[in-house]
Amino acid sequence: MKHALEVLNSASRQTAIAMLTPLVELSGWVGEATVDARPFASDAALAEALVETILKAGLERRVAMFRVHPELAGREALTGNMTVASQSEQGRLGLLSLAADDLARLSRLNAAYRMRFGYPFIIALHRIEDLQSLFATFEQRLGATAVEEHTTTLAEIASVICARAAKAFGPDAVFPEIPTLSPTEPLE
């Protein structure tokens, strides 16, 4: 088996972009703009390069990236149209199966946040212990200024990228060797 980072570093450009795409929610442009910085020495170096790409992007591109994120327990969650990573992250806190009162509360918060800032509330769910902590953080961030919230959102995205990169390309991440048939082996 090969280490996942070794596979990423030696893959074709197109394959490497496909490997990077899940690290940044629905924003393939980040992986595409970062892939040529290979080889990456570690999952942390990879995450840093992806975040650097986002930080160098203009304000409009960053906000467009924010806007493609799914809302917490929102329409995408209800219809099952979220990335596998988002399903896992939201599922860990039970956001995909909320009680009616919690779902209503989260829906109100989602609507208020989107109205105030123009994009969905983004948070690194891997750092949130429970639903009450999520609600408290959500309500606190609704009081932020636009600049404060933009900065916080970037930090949250960076945290998600770091966690996803560590999971996909960290020290224990391996890809199985793909067996190859020799020309003399019969196909079954």
mmCIF file of C-alpha atoms in Angstrom:
data_model
loop_
_atom_site.group_PDB
_atom_site.id
_atom_site.type_symbol
_atom_site.label_atom_id
_atom_site.label_comp_id
_atom_site.label_asym_id
_atom_site.label_seq_id
_atom_site.Cartn_x
_atom_site.Cartn_y
_atom_site.Cartn_z
ATOM 1 C CA MET A 1 0.000 0.000 0.000
ATOM 2 C CA LYS A 2 1.150 3.509 -0.780
ATOM 3 C CA HIS A 3 0.768 6.498 1.481
ATOM 4 C CA ALA A 4 -2.059 8.727 0.234
ATOM 5 C CA LEU A 5 0.194 11.786 0.071
ATOM 6 C CA GLU A 6 2.676 9.877 -2.107
ATOM 7 C CA VAL A 7 -0.178 8.944 -4.448
ATOM 8 C CA LEU A 8 -1.353 12.573 -4.569
ATOM 9 C CA ASN A 9 2.139 13.887 -5.250
ATOM 10 C CA SER A 10 2.750 11.436 -8.116
ATOM 11 C CA ALA A 11 -0.732 11.390 -9.667
ATOM 12 C CA SER A 12 -1.599 13.015 -12.958
ATOM 13 C CA ARG A 13 -2.756 16.606 -12.647
ATOM 14 C CA GLN A 14 -6.376 15.649 -13.319
ATOM 15 C CA THR A 15 -6.325 12.810 -10.772
ATOM 16 C CA ALA A 16 -4.649 15.031 -8.175
ATOM 17 C CA ILE A 17 -7.307 17.712 -8.655
ATOM 18 C CA ALA A 18 -9.978 15.052 -8.133
ATOM 19 C CA MET A 19 -8.209 14.002 -4.924
ATOM 20 C CA LEU A 20 -8.085 17.609 -3.671
ATOM 21 C CA THR A 21 -11.648 18.553 -4.550
ATOM 22 C CA PRO A 22 -13.321 16.965 -1.472
ATOM 23 C CA LEU A 23 -11.103 18.995 0.853
ATOM 24 C CA VAL A 24 -12.797 22.302 -0.011
ATOM 25 C CA GLU A 25 -16.586 22.235 -0.093
ATOM 26 C CA LEU A 26 -17.903 22.433 -3.668
ATOM 27 C CA SER A 27 -15.018 24.652 -4.766
ATOM 28 C CA GLY A 28 -12.915 22.673 -7.210
ATOM 29 C CA TRP A 29 -11.183 25.852 -8.323
ATOM 30 C CA VAL A 30 -9.159 25.804 -5.078
ATOM 31 C CA GLY A 31 -7.649 22.387 -5.802
ATOM 32 C CA GLU A 32 -7.091 23.316 -9.433
ATOM 33 C CA ALA A 33 -5.236 26.490 -8.423
ATOM 34 C CA THR A 34 -3.197 24.620 -5.797
ATOM 35 C CA VAL A 35 -2.294 21.323 -7.471
ATOM 36 C CA ASP A 36 0.803 22.673 -9.227
ATOM 37 C CA ALA A 37 2.405 23.443 -5.844
ATOM 38 C CA ARG A 38 3.112 19.699 -5.492
ATOM 39 C CA PRO A 39 4.870 17.881 -4.019
ATOM 40 C CA PHE A 40 3.365 18.490 -0.585
ATOM 41 C CA ALA A 41 5.600 17.484 2.318
ATOM 42 C CA SER A 42 2.703 16.713 4.664
ATOM 43 C CA ASP A 43 -1.052 16.960 5.088
ATOM 44 C CA ALA A 44 -0.442 20.219 6.984
ATOM 45 C CA ALA A 45 1.567 21.640 4.068
ATOM 46 C CA LEU A 46 -1.214 20.628 1.697
ATOM 47 C CA ALA A 47 -3.854 22.299 3.883
ATOM 48 C CA GLU A 48 -1.721 25.435 4.142
ATOM 49 C CA ALA A 49 -1.379 25.611 0.359
ATOM 50 C CA LEU A 50 -5.149 25.255 -0.124
ATOM 51 C CA VAL A 51 -5.893 27.936 2.454
ATOM 52 C CA GLU A 52 -3.286 30.232 0.911
ATOM 53 C CA THR A 53 -5.054 29.863 -2.451
ATOM 54 C CA ILE A 54 -8.330 30.924 -0.838
ATOM 55 C CA LEU A 55 -6.744 33.884 0.938
ATOM 56 C CA LYS A 56 -5.176 35.093 -2.323
ATOM 57 C CA ALA A 57 -8.527 34.935 -4.115
ATOM 58 C CA GLY A 58 -10.457 38.150 -4.360
ATOM 59 C CA LEU A 59 -13.308 39.044 -2.053
ATOM 60 C CA GLU A 60 -15.966 38.173 -4.639
ATOM 61 C CA ARG A 61 -14.507 34.719 -5.238
ATOM 62 C CA ARG A 62 -14.287 34.000 -1.498
ATOM 63 C CA VAL A 63 -17.884 35.086 -0.929
ATOM 64 C CA ALA A 64 -18.994 32.959 -3.904
ATOM 65 C CA MET A 65 -17.193 30.043 -2.223
ATOM 66 C CA PHE A 66 -19.044 30.753 1.028
ATOM 67 C CA ARG A 67 -22.373 30.749 -0.827
ATOM 68 C CA VAL A 68 -22.003 27.182 -2.154
ATOM 69 C CA HIS A 69 -21.738 25.705 1.351
ATOM 70 C CA PRO A 70 -24.803 23.847 2.599
ATOM 71 C CA GLU A 71 -26.802 25.286 5.464
ATOM 72 C CA LEU A 72 -26.760 23.334 8.699
ATOM 73 C CA ALA A 73 -29.700 20.898 8.550
ATOM 74 C CA GLY A 74 -30.881 22.900 5.542
ATOM 75 C CA ARG A 75 -32.383 22.023 2.181
ATOM 76 C CA GLU A 76 -29.310 20.067 1.046
ATOM 77 C CA ALA A 77 -29.386 17.957 4.199
ATOM 78 C CA LEU A 78 -33.112 17.288 3.895
ATOM 79 C CA THR A 79 -32.815 16.202 0.252
ATOM 80 C CA GLY A 80 -29.550 14.285 0.722
ATOM 81 C CA ASN A 81 -27.668 16.559 -1.692
ATOM 82 C CA MET A 82 -24.571 17.233 0.403
ATOM 83 C CA THR A 83 -21.043 16.042 -0.061
ATOM 84 C CA VAL A 84 -20.070 12.891 1.819
ATOM 85 C CA ALA A 85 -17.822 14.952 4.108
ATOM 86 C CA SER A 86 -20.633 17.386 4.980
ATOM 87 C CA GLN A 87 -23.051 14.522 5.623
ATOM 88 C CA SER A 88 -20.557 12.968 8.017
ATOM 89 C CA GLU A 89 -19.756 16.267 9.748
ATOM 90 C CA GLN A 90 -23.404 17.267 10.172
ATOM 91 C CA GLY A 91 -24.428 13.716 11.056
ATOM 92 C CA ARG A 92 -21.955 13.546 13.945
ATOM 93 C CA LEU A 93 -23.941 16.225 15.788
ATOM 94 C CA GLY A 94 -27.306 14.763 14.815
ATOM 95 C CA LEU A 95 -28.108 17.620 12.458
ATOM 96 C CA LEU A 96 -29.562 15.207 9.913
ATOM 97 C CA SER A 97 -32.177 13.936 12.377
ATOM 98 C CA LEU A 98 -33.068 16.881 14.620
ATOM 99 C CA ALA A 99 -36.115 17.082 16.834
ATOM 100 C CA ALA A 100 -38.762 19.424 15.407
ATOM 101 C CA ASP A 101 -38.052 22.259 17.866
ATOM 102 C CA ASP A 102 -34.292 22.138 17.251
ATOM 103 C CA LEU A 103 -34.845 22.024 13.489
ATOM 104 C CA ALA A 104 -37.138 25.052 13.694
ATOM 105 C CA ARG A 105 -34.585 26.939 15.799
ATOM 106 C CA LEU A 106 -31.770 26.114 13.390
ATOM 107 C CA SER A 107 -33.937 27.114 10.417
ATOM 108 C CA ARG A 108 -34.595 30.513 12.031
ATOM 109 C CA LEU A 109 -30.883 30.978 12.729
ATOM 110 C CA ASN A 110 -29.967 29.955 9.159
ATOM 111 C CA ALA A 111 -32.459 32.462 7.722
ATOM 112 C CA ALA A 112 -31.302 35.291 10.010
ATOM 113 C CA TYR A 113 -27.649 34.627 9.224
ATOM 114 C CA ARG A 114 -28.180 34.453 5.466
ATOM 115 C CA MET A 115 -30.204 37.671 5.573
ATOM 116 C CA ARG A 116 -27.510 39.450 7.599
ATOM 117 C CA PHE A 117 -24.382 38.198 5.781
ATOM 118 C CA GLY A 118 -25.580 36.898 2.393
ATOM 119 C CA TYR A 119 -24.232 33.371 2.699
ATOM 120 C CA PRO A 120 -24.766 30.298 4.891
ATOM 121 C CA PHE A 121 -23.351 30.005 8.385
ATOM 122 C CA ILE A 122 -20.081 28.060 8.116
ATOM 123 C CA ILE A 123 -18.491 26.399 11.109
ATOM 124 C CA ALA A 124 -15.896 23.671 11.602
ATOM 125 C CA LEU A 125 -18.250 21.108 13.116
ATOM 126 C CA HIS A 126 -15.363 18.835 14.089
ATOM 127 C CA ARG A 127 -14.580 21.330 16.880
ATOM 128 C CA ILE A 128 -18.143 21.532 18.207
ATOM 129 C CA GLU A 129 -18.939 19.212 21.096
ATOM 130 C CA ASP A 130 -22.726 19.220 21.062
ATOM 131 C CA LEU A 131 -25.838 20.862 19.711
ATOM 132 C CA GLN A 132 -26.082 23.420 22.520
ATOM 133 C CA SER A 133 -22.518 24.603 21.822
ATOM 134 C CA LEU A 134 -23.441 24.942 18.164
ATOM 135 C CA PHE A 135 -26.514 27.042 18.959
ATOM 136 C CA ALA A 136 -24.532 29.272 21.341
ATOM 137 C CA THR A 137 -21.783 29.871 18.759
ATOM 138 C CA PHE A 138 -24.314 30.481 16.003
ATOM 139 C CA GLU A 139 -26.194 33.074 18.064
ATOM 140 C CA GLN A 140 -22.965 34.801 19.114
ATOM 141 C CA ARG A 141 -21.719 35.070 15.537
ATOM 142 C CA LEU A 142 -24.979 36.656 14.411
ATOM 143 C CA GLY A 143 -23.831 39.744 16.358
ATOM 144 C CA ALA A 144 -20.548 40.091 14.480
ATOM 145 C CA THR A 145 -19.770 42.787 11.939
ATOM 146 C CA ALA A 146 -19.506 41.799 8.282
ATOM 147 C CA VAL A 147 -15.700 42.051 8.389
ATOM 148 C CA GLU A 148 -15.462 40.035 11.611
ATOM 149 C CA GLU A 149 -17.724 37.353 10.206
ATOM 150 C CA HIS A 150 -15.865 37.168 6.902
ATOM 151 C CA THR A 151 -12.623 36.636 8.819
ATOM 152 C CA THR A 152 -14.215 34.070 11.135
ATOM 153 C CA THR A 153 -15.717 32.219 8.174
ATOM 154 C CA LEU A 154 -12.299 32.004 6.524
ATOM 155 C CA ALA A 155 -10.825 30.634 9.766
ATOM 156 C CA GLU A 156 -13.616 28.049 10.017
ATOM 157 C CA ILE A 157 -13.041 26.935 6.419
ATOM 158 C CA ALA A 158 -9.307 26.677 7.116
ATOM 159 C CA SER A 159 -10.038 24.455 10.113
ATOM 160 C CA VAL A 160 -12.271 22.202 8.014
ATOM 161 C CA ILE A 161 -9.606 21.951 5.301
ATOM 162 C CA CYS A 162 -6.970 21.028 7.886
ATOM 163 C CA ALA A 163 -9.195 18.322 9.382
ATOM 164 C CA ARG A 164 -10.151 16.898 5.989
ATOM 165 C CA ALA A 165 -6.535 16.958 4.769
ATOM 166 C CA ALA A 166 -5.351 15.185 7.928
ATOM 167 C CA LYS A 167 -7.990 12.499 7.471
ATOM 168 C CA ALA A 168 -7.315 12.000 3.757
ATOM 169 C CA PHE A 169 -3.535 12.538 3.650
ATOM 170 C CA GLY A 170 -2.265 12.297 7.225
ATOM 171 C CA PRO A 171 0.261 9.761 8.529
ATOM 172 C CA ASP A 172 -2.208 6.855 8.580
ATOM 173 C CA ALA A 173 -3.829 7.541 5.199
ATOM 174 C CA VAL A 174 -2.919 4.870 2.683
ATOM 175 C CA PHE A 175 -4.183 3.817 -0.718
ATOM 176 C CA PRO A 176 -4.242 0.109 -1.507
ATOM 177 C CA GLU A 177 -2.020 -1.054 -4.298
ATOM 178 C CA ILE A 178 -4.033 -1.712 -7.412
ATOM 179 C CA PRO A 179 -3.116 -5.193 -8.624
ATOM 180 C CA THR A 180 -2.011 -5.436 -12.187
ATOM 181 C CA LEU A 181 -2.327 -8.516 -14.333
ATOM 182 C CA SER A 182 0.681 -9.814 -16.143
ATOM 183 C CA PRO A 183 0.168 -10.412 -19.866
ATOM 184 C CA THR A 184 0.128 -14.170 -19.240
ATOM 185 C CA GLU A 185 -2.557 -14.192 -16.532
ATOM 186 C CA PRO A 186 -5.982 -15.208 -17.793
ATOM 187 C CA LEU A 187 -8.925 -12.912 -17.218
ATOM 188 C CA GLU A 188 -11.823 -14.574 -15.401
#
